[in-house]
């Protein structure tokens, strides 16, 4: 088990850094927009986030689904190349839909999501630019997944960290010296995956590379099979976007744009938290898939236990830090020193992030199940925590306790679903039945 443990910590640590790097795309935008455009800019970004989330959800589904199929039981070089080539084709096909939507319907989308007046203009600008860069985001996500599954997680990590640094630097340059506002922030974010693709492309120069782009026959029905193991990743991202939309509408009912801005602070901190647990999940996925192909369920059980212990330790540290530093974290995004925003965000942080350990269990379980070719279970976990329970619960609790009820609905949802996740782990982490 020592060899598996060493591999676990290597893959998990590298993937946590990679996923945190990806989350910093939006986090950097949030910080600079909040300080350069004020609370209206922060509210506009939070309203635009769901559309970005939907795009990222499709990217994740293709990357994780095709990448996992690539990893499980395939030693045929031609077949590996075929899976990768089909992934590129479908990523470009679907990204073109987002690109066209951004060009022609960005304003309509922002309006539907609750943006009005100045916030509508700012949201429209950000959405239009971000969605135009969708092909770069999707190809970058696909390459990260395939290269991780091709036993080179360090390159994925390097590309993400480098592109995140580029994003941060250009965010500052475009928003402050060039005074480009939301447009500049979106351009900086769009450039980042292009940098990532350039770095990831060096993988094709390595001798140990086991795939490349080749001409292959494309059948639409293959998309559903090859991407099916990425369904939970799709639902996770889509559900996050749905929750943002629902929470924004609740906040607009009981508060104002300041409430949406306060939630913007929490939503962006949550991006980092989710990124960490995504990193744990993405780190164990190739190892579980490899052992699943060998039918080594003893090793799989050990890997899942390590993952759960790791996430619990991380959860305790994260919540303690956020509880103690809630005001400091809020003020990073509160350039106007708005007292209402500060009060709402601090209260939200202390209630909302009680969910952290349960979120980790649910995400790790969903990833583990899809790594063992059990997409239905991953789907059940993801749809319950992302839509079926959280949406009605948030509406009901907010009608009684208003905004506090909304914050609490998230924690309660994750807690309920984690009980089911534990049952699935106990059943499928030990045997193949």
Tab-separated table of C-alpha atoms in Angstrom:
chain	number	residue	atom	x	y	z
A	1	UNK	CA	0.000	0.000	0.000
A	2	UNK	CA	2.999	2.335	0.374
A	3	UNK	CA	3.302	2.708	-3.391
A	4	UNK	CA	-0.404	3.581	-3.704
A	5	UNK	CA	-0.150	6.050	-0.806
A	6	UNK	CA	2.804	7.824	-2.422
A	7	UNK	CA	0.981	7.988	-5.745
A	8	UNK	CA	-2.123	9.270	-3.974
A	9	UNK	CA	-0.348	12.202	-2.345
A	10	UNK	CA	1.525	13.035	-5.550
A	11	UNK	CA	-1.592	13.061	-7.735
A	12	UNK	CA	-3.834	14.749	-5.171
A	13	UNK	CA	-1.389	17.538	-4.315
A	14	UNK	CA	-0.683	18.319	-7.978
A	15	UNK	CA	-4.364	18.269	-8.874
A	16	UNK	CA	-5.360	20.469	-5.944
A	17	UNK	CA	-2.881	23.059	-7.177
A	18	UNK	CA	-4.210	22.674	-10.740
A	19	UNK	CA	-7.858	23.071	-9.768
A	20	UNK	CA	-7.107	25.990	-7.452
A	21	UNK	CA	-5.304	27.579	-10.377
A	22	UNK	CA	-8.425	27.204	-12.517
A	23	UNK	CA	-10.578	28.733	-9.794
A	24	UNK	CA	-8.230	31.705	-9.668
A	25	UNK	CA	-9.340	32.655	-13.197
A	26	UNK	CA	-12.586	33.975	-11.729
A	27	UNK	CA	-11.193	34.782	-8.276
A	28	UNK	CA	-8.643	37.192	-9.770
A	29	UNK	CA	-11.412	38.792	-11.838
A	30	UNK	CA	-13.510	39.173	-8.691
A	31	UNK	CA	-10.745	40.828	-6.698
A	32	UNK	CA	-9.794	43.347	-9.383
A	33	UNK	CA	-13.379	44.010	-10.500
A	34	UNK	CA	-14.465	44.601	-6.888
A	35	UNK	CA	-11.647	47.084	-6.414
A	36	UNK	CA	-11.907	48.639	-9.861
A	37	UNK	CA	-15.676	48.654	-10.497
A	38	UNK	CA	-17.121	48.568	-6.975
A	39	UNK	CA	-20.165	46.647	-5.727
A	40	UNK	CA	-22.002	47.000	-9.064
A	41	UNK	CA	-19.124	45.259	-10.804
A	42	UNK	CA	-19.100	42.522	-8.167
A	43	UNK	CA	-22.859	42.025	-8.526
A	44	UNK	CA	-22.539	41.961	-12.331
A	45	UNK	CA	-19.833	39.304	-12.152
A	46	UNK	CA	-21.903	37.131	-9.809
A	47	UNK	CA	-24.874	37.358	-12.179
A	48	UNK	CA	-22.618	36.380	-15.103
A	49	UNK	CA	-21.030	33.448	-13.252
A	50	UNK	CA	-23.784	30.882	-13.991
A	51	UNK	CA	-23.275	31.222	-17.759
A	52	UNK	CA	-19.554	30.661	-17.258
A	53	UNK	CA	-20.486	27.716	-15.038
A	54	UNK	CA	-22.623	26.112	-17.749
A	55	UNK	CA	-19.753	26.423	-20.212
A	56	UNK	CA	-17.278	25.006	-17.703
A	57	UNK	CA	-19.734	22.169	-16.945
A	58	UNK	CA	-19.720	21.003	-20.567
A	59	UNK	CA	-15.917	21.307	-20.629
A	60	UNK	CA	-15.639	19.163	-17.498
A	61	UNK	CA	-18.048	16.536	-18.791
A	62	UNK	CA	-16.062	16.065	-21.998
A	63	UNK	CA	-12.680	16.217	-20.275
A	64	UNK	CA	-13.489	13.894	-17.374
A	65	UNK	CA	-15.734	11.550	-19.377
A	66	UNK	CA	-13.471	11.054	-22.372
A	67	UNK	CA	-10.364	11.090	-20.152
A	68	UNK	CA	-11.718	8.359	-17.866
A	69	UNK	CA	-12.701	6.164	-20.828
A	70	UNK	CA	-9.180	6.730	-22.131
A	71	UNK	CA	-7.723	5.502	-18.829
A	72	UNK	CA	-9.875	2.430	-18.118
A	73	UNK	CA	-8.581	-0.702	-19.775
A	74	UNK	CA	-7.383	0.728	-23.081
A	75	UNK	CA	-3.872	-0.272	-24.194
A	76	UNK	CA	-4.625	0.211	-27.889
A	77	UNK	CA	-2.718	3.290	-29.139
A	78	UNK	CA	-5.025	3.820	-32.103
A	79	UNK	CA	-8.076	3.652	-29.875
A	80	UNK	CA	-6.580	6.169	-27.443
A	81	UNK	CA	-5.855	8.560	-30.310
A	82	UNK	CA	-9.399	8.074	-31.574
A	83	UNK	CA	-10.941	8.920	-28.178
A	84	UNK	CA	-8.816	12.050	-27.883
A	85	UNK	CA	-9.574	13.187	-31.440
A	86	UNK	CA	-13.294	12.726	-30.901
A	87	UNK	CA	-13.030	14.709	-27.674
A	88	UNK	CA	-11.429	17.608	-29.570
A	89	UNK	CA	-14.156	17.486	-32.246
A	90	UNK	CA	-17.045	17.519	-29.770
A	91	UNK	CA	-15.390	20.210	-27.639
A	92	UNK	CA	-15.083	22.487	-30.675
A	93	UNK	CA	-18.618	21.689	-31.840
A	94	UNK	CA	-20.243	22.497	-28.508
A	95	UNK	CA	-18.026	25.498	-27.845
A	96	UNK	CA	-19.190	27.078	-31.103
A	97	UNK	CA	-22.740	27.127	-29.682
A	98	UNK	CA	-21.570	29.048	-26.609
A	99	UNK	CA	-19.536	31.402	-28.798
A	100	UNK	CA	-22.546	32.296	-30.959
A	101	UNK	CA	-24.775	32.611	-27.894
A	102	UNK	CA	-22.349	35.066	-26.356
A	103	UNK	CA	-22.150	37.170	-29.506
A	104	UNK	CA	-25.893	37.507	-30.036
A	105	UNK	CA	-27.695	36.824	-26.743
A	106	UNK	CA	-25.396	37.964	-23.899
A	107	UNK	CA	-27.705	40.864	-22.954
A	108	UNK	CA	-30.802	38.637	-22.911
A	109	UNK	CA	-29.063	36.075	-20.695
A	110	UNK	CA	-27.916	38.748	-18.223
A	111	UNK	CA	-31.439	40.211	-18.068
A	112	UNK	CA	-33.046	36.819	-17.409
A	113	UNK	CA	-30.578	36.259	-14.563
A	114	UNK	CA	-31.726	39.445	-12.846
A	115	UNK	CA	-29.311	42.124	-14.091
A	116	UNK	CA	-30.759	45.613	-14.519
A	117	UNK	CA	-29.494	49.115	-15.382
A	118	UNK	CA	-25.720	49.533	-14.850
A	119	UNK	CA	-25.337	45.954	-13.656
A	120	UNK	CA	-26.981	44.737	-16.892
A	121	UNK	CA	-24.436	46.593	-19.033
A	122	UNK	CA	-21.516	45.290	-16.993
A	123	UNK	CA	-22.809	41.684	-17.008
A	124	UNK	CA	-23.430	41.776	-20.757
A	125	UNK	CA	-19.897	42.982	-21.466
A	126	UNK	CA	-18.315	40.276	-19.317
A	127	UNK	CA	-20.522	37.477	-20.669
A	128	UNK	CA	-20.012	38.356	-24.314
A	129	UNK	CA	-16.221	38.291	-24.083
A	130	UNK	CA	-15.969	35.184	-21.880
A	131	UNK	CA	-18.274	33.116	-24.118
A	132	UNK	CA	-16.337	34.118	-27.243
A	133	UNK	CA	-13.299	32.426	-25.678
A	134	UNK	CA	-15.237	29.169	-25.027
A	135	UNK	CA	-13.247	27.076	-27.602
A	136	UNK	CA	-10.025	27.882	-25.743
A	137	UNK	CA	-11.557	27.029	-22.346
A	138	UNK	CA	-12.908	23.676	-23.603
A	139	UNK	CA	-9.750	22.533	-25.388
A	140	UNK	CA	-7.662	23.543	-22.379
A	141	UNK	CA	-9.922	21.523	-20.051
A	142	UNK	CA	-9.769	18.505	-22.377
A	143	UNK	CA	-5.972	18.571	-22.537
A	144	UNK	CA	-5.656	18.905	-18.749
A	145	UNK	CA	-7.776	15.777	-18.238
A	146	UNK	CA	-6.059	13.647	-20.896
A	147	UNK	CA	-2.558	14.613	-19.814
A	148	UNK	CA	-3.435	13.899	-16.171
A	149	UNK	CA	-4.694	10.460	-17.211
A	150	UNK	CA	-1.558	9.963	-19.294
A	151	UNK	CA	0.531	9.945	-16.091
A	152	UNK	CA	1.738	13.528	-16.348
A	153	UNK	CA	-0.215	15.522	-13.722
A	154	UNK	CA	2.757	17.830	-13.097
A	155	UNK	CA	2.463	19.346	-16.592
A	156	UNK	CA	-1.250	19.988	-16.058
A	157	UNK	CA	-0.410	21.707	-12.801
A	158	UNK	CA	2.329	23.850	-14.372
A	159	UNK	CA	0.054	24.977	-17.208
A	160	UNK	CA	-2.753	25.966	-14.846
A	161	UNK	CA	-0.499	27.835	-12.423
A	162	UNK	CA	1.234	29.706	-15.253
A	163	UNK	CA	-2.019	30.669	-16.990
A	164	UNK	CA	-3.466	31.814	-13.642
A	165	UNK	CA	-0.464	34.088	-13.072
A	166	UNK	CA	-0.909	35.486	-16.583
A	167	UNK	CA	-4.602	36.098	-15.827
A	168	UNK	CA	-3.801	37.934	-12.605
A	169	UNK	CA	-1.140	40.140	-14.228
A	170	UNK	CA	-3.352	41.101	-17.168
A	171	UNK	CA	-6.349	41.653	-14.856
A	172	UNK	CA	-4.346	44.321	-13.066
A	173	UNK	CA	-2.961	45.876	-16.269
A	174	UNK	CA	-6.279	45.984	-18.133
A	175	UNK	CA	-8.441	47.169	-15.210
A	176	UNK	CA	-6.153	49.782	-13.636
A	177	UNK	CA	-3.458	51.267	-15.953
A	178	UNK	CA	-5.587	50.718	-19.098
A	179	UNK	CA	-8.910	51.447	-17.327
A	180	UNK	CA	-10.768	48.769	-19.359
A	181	UNK	CA	-13.096	47.676	-16.529
A	182	UNK	CA	-15.197	44.534	-17.008
A	183	UNK	CA	-14.084	44.208	-20.627
A	184	UNK	CA	-10.438	44.102	-19.556
A	185	UNK	CA	-11.124	41.512	-16.848
A	186	UNK	CA	-12.900	39.266	-19.345
A	187	UNK	CA	-10.101	39.605	-21.923
A	188	UNK	CA	-7.491	38.701	-19.288
A	189	UNK	CA	-9.475	35.597	-18.328
A	190	UNK	CA	-9.929	34.612	-21.982
A	191	UNK	CA	-6.198	34.832	-22.679
A	192	UNK	CA	-5.381	32.437	-19.812
A	193	UNK	CA	-6.559	29.137	-21.394
A	194	UNK	CA	-4.673	30.017	-24.580
A	195	UNK	CA	-1.480	30.182	-22.505
A	196	UNK	CA	-2.464	26.876	-20.894
A	197	UNK	CA	-2.953	25.190	-24.285
A	198	UNK	CA	0.473	26.371	-25.439
A	199	UNK	CA	2.140	24.804	-22.373
A	200	UNK	CA	0.089	21.587	-22.483
A	201	UNK	CA	0.931	21.088	-26.165
A	202	UNK	CA	4.517	20.281	-25.174
A	203	UNK	CA	3.173	16.932	-23.937
A	204	UNK	CA	3.079	15.733	-27.536
A	205	UNK	CA	6.877	16.039	-27.676
A	206	UNK	CA	7.393	13.527	-24.849
A	207	UNK	CA	8.304	9.939	-25.673
A	208	UNK	CA	5.913	8.601	-23.056
A	209	UNK	CA	2.966	10.403	-24.654
A	210	UNK	CA	0.350	7.756	-25.551
A	211	UNK	CA	-2.083	9.783	-27.678
A	212	UNK	CA	-2.206	12.398	-30.402
A	213	UNK	CA	-4.672	14.023	-32.781
A	214	UNK	CA	-5.542	11.703	-35.681
A	215	UNK	CA	-8.197	11.531	-38.362
A	216	UNK	CA	-11.103	9.392	-37.152
A	217	UNK	CA	-14.742	8.664	-37.912
A	218	UNK	CA	-17.214	10.657	-35.839
A	219	UNK	CA	-20.547	9.211	-34.710
A	220	UNK	CA	-22.878	11.344	-32.634
A	221	UNK	CA	-24.039	8.407	-30.504
A	222	UNK	CA	-20.437	7.844	-29.362
A	223	UNK	CA	-20.491	11.198	-27.612
A	224	UNK	CA	-23.017	9.994	-25.041
A	225	UNK	CA	-21.033	6.824	-24.265
A	226	UNK	CA	-17.614	8.492	-24.099
A	227	UNK	CA	-18.819	11.443	-22.025
A	228	UNK	CA	-21.133	9.470	-19.709
A	229	UNK	CA	-18.492	9.096	-16.985
A	230	UNK	CA	-18.293	12.874	-16.824
A	231	UNK	CA	-21.999	13.314	-16.065
A	232	UNK	CA	-21.461	13.959	-12.360
A	233	UNK	CA	-18.892	16.640	-13.204
A	234	UNK	CA	-21.452	18.185	-15.542
A	235	UNK	CA	-24.192	18.142	-12.904
A	236	UNK	CA	-21.850	19.499	-10.224
A	237	UNK	CA	-20.989	22.531	-12.317
A	238	UNK	CA	-24.517	23.086	-13.635
A	239	UNK	CA	-25.985	22.762	-10.151
A	240	UNK	CA	-23.533	25.357	-8.854
A	241	UNK	CA	-24.805	27.707	-11.538
A	242	UNK	CA	-28.439	26.901	-10.707
A	243	UNK	CA	-27.788	27.588	-7.016
A	244	UNK	CA	-26.177	30.937	-7.867
A	245	UNK	CA	-29.213	31.902	-9.962
A	246	UNK	CA	-31.710	30.868	-7.249
A	247	UNK	CA	-29.714	32.534	-4.456
A	248	UNK	CA	-29.364	35.736	-6.507
A	249	UNK	CA	-33.135	35.868	-7.034
A	250	UNK	CA	-33.772	35.280	-3.311
A	251	UNK	CA	-31.296	38.024	-2.419
A	252	UNK	CA	-32.906	40.451	-4.860
A	253	UNK	CA	-36.235	39.706	-3.165
A	254	UNK	CA	-35.074	40.266	0.405
A	255	UNK	CA	-32.168	42.614	-0.176
A	256	UNK	CA	-30.720	44.438	-3.213
A	257	UNK	CA	-27.685	44.487	-5.470
A	258	UNK	CA	-25.591	44.785	-2.305
A	259	UNK	CA	-26.929	41.385	-1.219
A	260	UNK	CA	-25.969	39.908	-4.582
A	261	UNK	CA	-22.521	41.461	-4.199
A	262	UNK	CA	-22.206	39.917	-0.712
A	263	UNK	CA	-23.069	36.545	-2.168
A	264	UNK	CA	-20.488	37.243	-4.873
A	265	UNK	CA	-17.843	37.229	-2.141
A	266	UNK	CA	-19.089	33.893	-0.779
A	267	UNK	CA	-19.529	32.319	-4.215
A	268	UNK	CA	-15.957	33.141	-5.133
A	269	UNK	CA	-14.520	31.816	-1.890
A	270	UNK	CA	-16.619	28.701	-2.545
A	271	UNK	CA	-14.914	28.359	-5.941
A	272	UNK	CA	-11.621	27.813	-4.146
A	273	UNK	CA	-13.149	25.343	-1.667
A	274	UNK	CA	-14.780	23.333	-4.466
A	275	UNK	CA	-11.531	23.496	-6.454
A	276	UNK	CA	-9.658	21.870	-3.566
A	277	UNK	CA	-12.121	18.983	-3.377
A	278	UNK	CA	-12.173	18.714	-7.159
A	279	UNK	CA	-8.410	18.410	-6.894
A	280	UNK	CA	-8.743	15.516	-4.459
A	281	UNK	CA	-11.327	13.872	-6.725
A	282	UNK	CA	-9.361	14.388	-9.926
A	283	UNK	CA	-6.245	13.143	-8.173
A	284	UNK	CA	-7.782	9.836	-7.114
A	285	UNK	CA	-9.713	9.275	-10.378
A	286	UNK	CA	-6.787	7.892	-12.459
A	287	UNK	CA	-5.588	5.729	-9.548
A	288	UNK	CA	-9.061	4.304	-8.879
A	289	UNK	CA	-9.677	3.719	-12.597
A	290	UNK	CA	-6.349	1.913	-12.909
A	291	UNK	CA	-7.113	-0.369	-9.951
A	292	UNK	CA	-10.707	-0.835	-11.093
A	293	UNK	CA	-9.391	-2.183	-14.402
A	294	UNK	CA	-7.381	-4.698	-12.351
A	295	UNK	CA	-10.408	-5.453	-10.109
A	296	UNK	CA	-8.283	-4.552	-7.085
A	297	UNK	CA	-11.044	-3.388	-4.746
A	298	UNK	CA	-8.870	-3.576	-1.661
A	299	UNK	CA	-6.676	-0.812	-3.083
A	300	UNK	CA	-9.723	1.185	-4.161
A	301	UNK	CA	-11.129	1.054	-0.622
A	302	UNK	CA	-7.781	2.237	0.747
A	303	UNK	CA	-7.632	5.136	-1.741
A	304	UNK	CA	-11.144	6.312	-0.845
A	305	UNK	CA	-10.355	6.169	2.888
A	306	UNK	CA	-7.239	8.269	2.317
A	307	UNK	CA	-9.283	10.767	0.319
A	308	UNK	CA	-11.968	11.099	3.020
A	309	UNK	CA	-9.390	11.541	5.807
A	310	UNK	CA	-7.563	14.143	3.703
A	311	UNK	CA	-10.734	16.124	2.981
A	312	UNK	CA	-11.804	16.121	6.648
A	313	UNK	CA	-8.432	17.534	7.730
A	314	UNK	CA	-8.603	20.175	4.971
A	315	UNK	CA	-12.208	21.009	5.935
A	316	UNK	CA	-11.356	21.712	9.570
A	317	UNK	CA	-8.443	23.957	8.592
A	318	UNK	CA	-10.470	25.826	5.948
A	319	UNK	CA	-13.479	26.522	8.156
A	320	UNK	CA	-11.365	27.607	11.107
A	321	UNK	CA	-9.484	30.039	8.876
A	322	UNK	CA	-12.649	31.459	7.290
A	323	UNK	CA	-14.464	31.781	10.620
A	324	UNK	CA	-11.586	33.723	12.150
A	325	UNK	CA	-10.888	35.841	9.059
A	326	UNK	CA	-14.403	36.379	7.674
A	327	UNK	CA	-14.136	40.192	7.856
A	328	UNK	CA	-10.685	40.220	6.267
A	329	UNK	CA	-11.793	37.963	3.390
A	330	UNK	CA	-14.894	40.089	2.769
A	331	UNK	CA	-12.990	43.357	2.751
A	332	UNK	CA	-10.670	42.042	0.036
A	333	UNK	CA	-13.685	42.448	-2.264
A	334	UNK	CA	-15.326	45.393	-0.469
A	335	UNK	CA	-13.458	48.393	-1.870
A	336	UNK	CA	-16.289	50.783	-0.914
A	337	UNK	CA	-16.195	49.593	2.718
A	338	UNK	CA	-19.943	48.983	2.546
A	339	UNK	CA	-21.092	48.066	6.073
A	340	UNK	CA	-24.201	46.217	4.828
A	341	UNK	CA	-22.175	44.110	2.419
A	342	UNK	CA	-19.669	43.321	5.177
A	343	UNK	CA	-22.350	42.252	7.671
A	344	UNK	CA	-24.200	40.068	5.147
A	345	UNK	CA	-21.068	38.381	3.802
A	346	UNK	CA	-19.580	37.646	7.238
A	347	UNK	CA	-22.833	36.073	8.445
A	348	UNK	CA	-23.069	34.105	5.189
A	349	UNK	CA	-19.511	32.793	5.477
A	350	UNK	CA	-20.040	31.457	9.009
A	351	UNK	CA	-23.263	29.616	8.073
A	352	UNK	CA	-22.705	28.632	4.435
A	353	UNK	CA	-19.267	27.078	4.950
A	354	UNK	CA	-20.375	24.767	7.746
A	355	UNK	CA	-21.107	22.623	4.680
A	356	UNK	CA	-17.422	22.095	3.822
A	357	UNK	CA	-16.816	18.564	5.227
A	358	UNK	CA	-20.085	17.272	3.765
A	359	UNK	CA	-19.352	18.859	0.385
A	360	UNK	CA	-15.991	17.093	0.325
A	361	UNK	CA	-17.532	13.693	1.066
A	362	UNK	CA	-20.135	14.157	-1.672
A	363	UNK	CA	-17.669	15.285	-4.320
A	364	UNK	CA	-15.171	12.528	-3.576
A	365	UNK	CA	-17.923	9.902	-3.645
A	366	UNK	CA	-19.279	11.143	-6.978
A	367	UNK	CA	-15.805	11.124	-8.544
A	368	UNK	CA	-15.002	7.677	-7.145
A	369	UNK	CA	-18.210	6.215	-8.550
A	370	UNK	CA	-17.612	7.575	-12.049
A	371	UNK	CA	-14.009	6.309	-11.897
A	372	UNK	CA	-15.497	2.829	-11.335
A	373	UNK	CA	-17.922	3.148	-14.287
A	374	UNK	CA	-20.949	3.887	-12.095
A	375	UNK	CA	-22.195	7.144	-13.620
A	376	UNK	CA	-25.763	6.630	-12.354
A	377	UNK	CA	-24.676	6.827	-8.727
A	378	UNK	CA	-22.563	9.900	-9.448
A	379	UNK	CA	-25.563	11.413	-11.180
A	380	UNK	CA	-27.844	10.699	-8.194
A	381	UNK	CA	-25.443	12.345	-5.742
A	382	UNK	CA	-24.865	15.350	-7.977
A	383	UNK	CA	-28.502	15.990	-8.925
A	384	UNK	CA	-29.715	15.658	-5.324
A	385	UNK	CA	-27.214	18.099	-3.859
A	386	UNK	CA	-27.250	20.439	-6.831
A	387	UNK	CA	-30.899	20.822	-7.746
A	388	UNK	CA	-33.537	18.481	-6.313
A	389	UNK	CA	-32.924	19.194	-2.609
A	390	UNK	CA	-31.185	22.579	-2.558
A	391	UNK	CA	-33.626	24.537	-4.740
A	392	UNK	CA	-36.915	23.812	-2.874
A	393	UNK	CA	-35.129	23.831	0.485
A	394	UNK	CA	-33.576	27.260	-0.118
A	395	UNK	CA	-36.921	28.697	-1.226
A	396	UNK	CA	-38.737	27.194	1.782
A	397	UNK	CA	-36.183	28.137	4.455
A	398	UNK	CA	-35.744	31.655	3.047
A	399	UNK	CA	-39.516	32.159	3.292
A	400	UNK	CA	-39.216	31.499	7.047
A	401	UNK	CA	-35.753	32.765	8.011
A	402	UNK	CA	-35.107	34.983	4.970
A	403	UNK	CA	-31.410	35.255	3.988
A	404	UNK	CA	-30.173	33.194	6.952
A	405	UNK	CA	-32.465	30.398	5.843
A	406	UNK	CA	-30.973	30.563	2.372
A	407	UNK	CA	-27.416	30.220	3.731
A	408	UNK	CA	-28.467	27.326	5.966
A	409	UNK	CA	-30.192	25.467	3.125
A	410	UNK	CA	-26.854	24.825	1.463
A	411	UNK	CA	-25.289	23.267	4.561
A	412	UNK	CA	-28.381	21.185	5.303
A	413	UNK	CA	-28.500	19.881	1.726
A	414	UNK	CA	-24.859	18.774	1.749
A	415	UNK	CA	-25.366	17.094	5.125
A	416	UNK	CA	-28.396	15.094	3.922
A	417	UNK	CA	-26.693	13.926	0.712
A	418	UNK	CA	-23.474	13.003	2.540
A	419	UNK	CA	-25.393	10.314	4.456
A	420	UNK	CA	-26.279	8.694	1.129
A	421	UNK	CA	-22.700	9.105	-0.092
A	422	UNK	CA	-21.367	7.197	2.904
A	423	UNK	CA	-23.749	4.315	2.111
A	424	UNK	CA	-22.496	4.211	-1.498
A	425	UNK	CA	-18.864	4.256	-0.351
A	426	UNK	CA	-19.428	1.383	2.052
A	427	UNK	CA	-21.105	-0.683	-0.665
A	428	UNK	CA	-19.047	-0.008	-3.792
A	429	UNK	CA	-15.693	0.863	-2.278
A	430	UNK	CA	-15.225	-2.684	-1.004
A	431	UNK	CA	-16.557	-4.920	-3.757
A	432	UNK	CA	-17.755	-4.911	-7.333
A	433	UNK	CA	-21.349	-5.831	-6.685
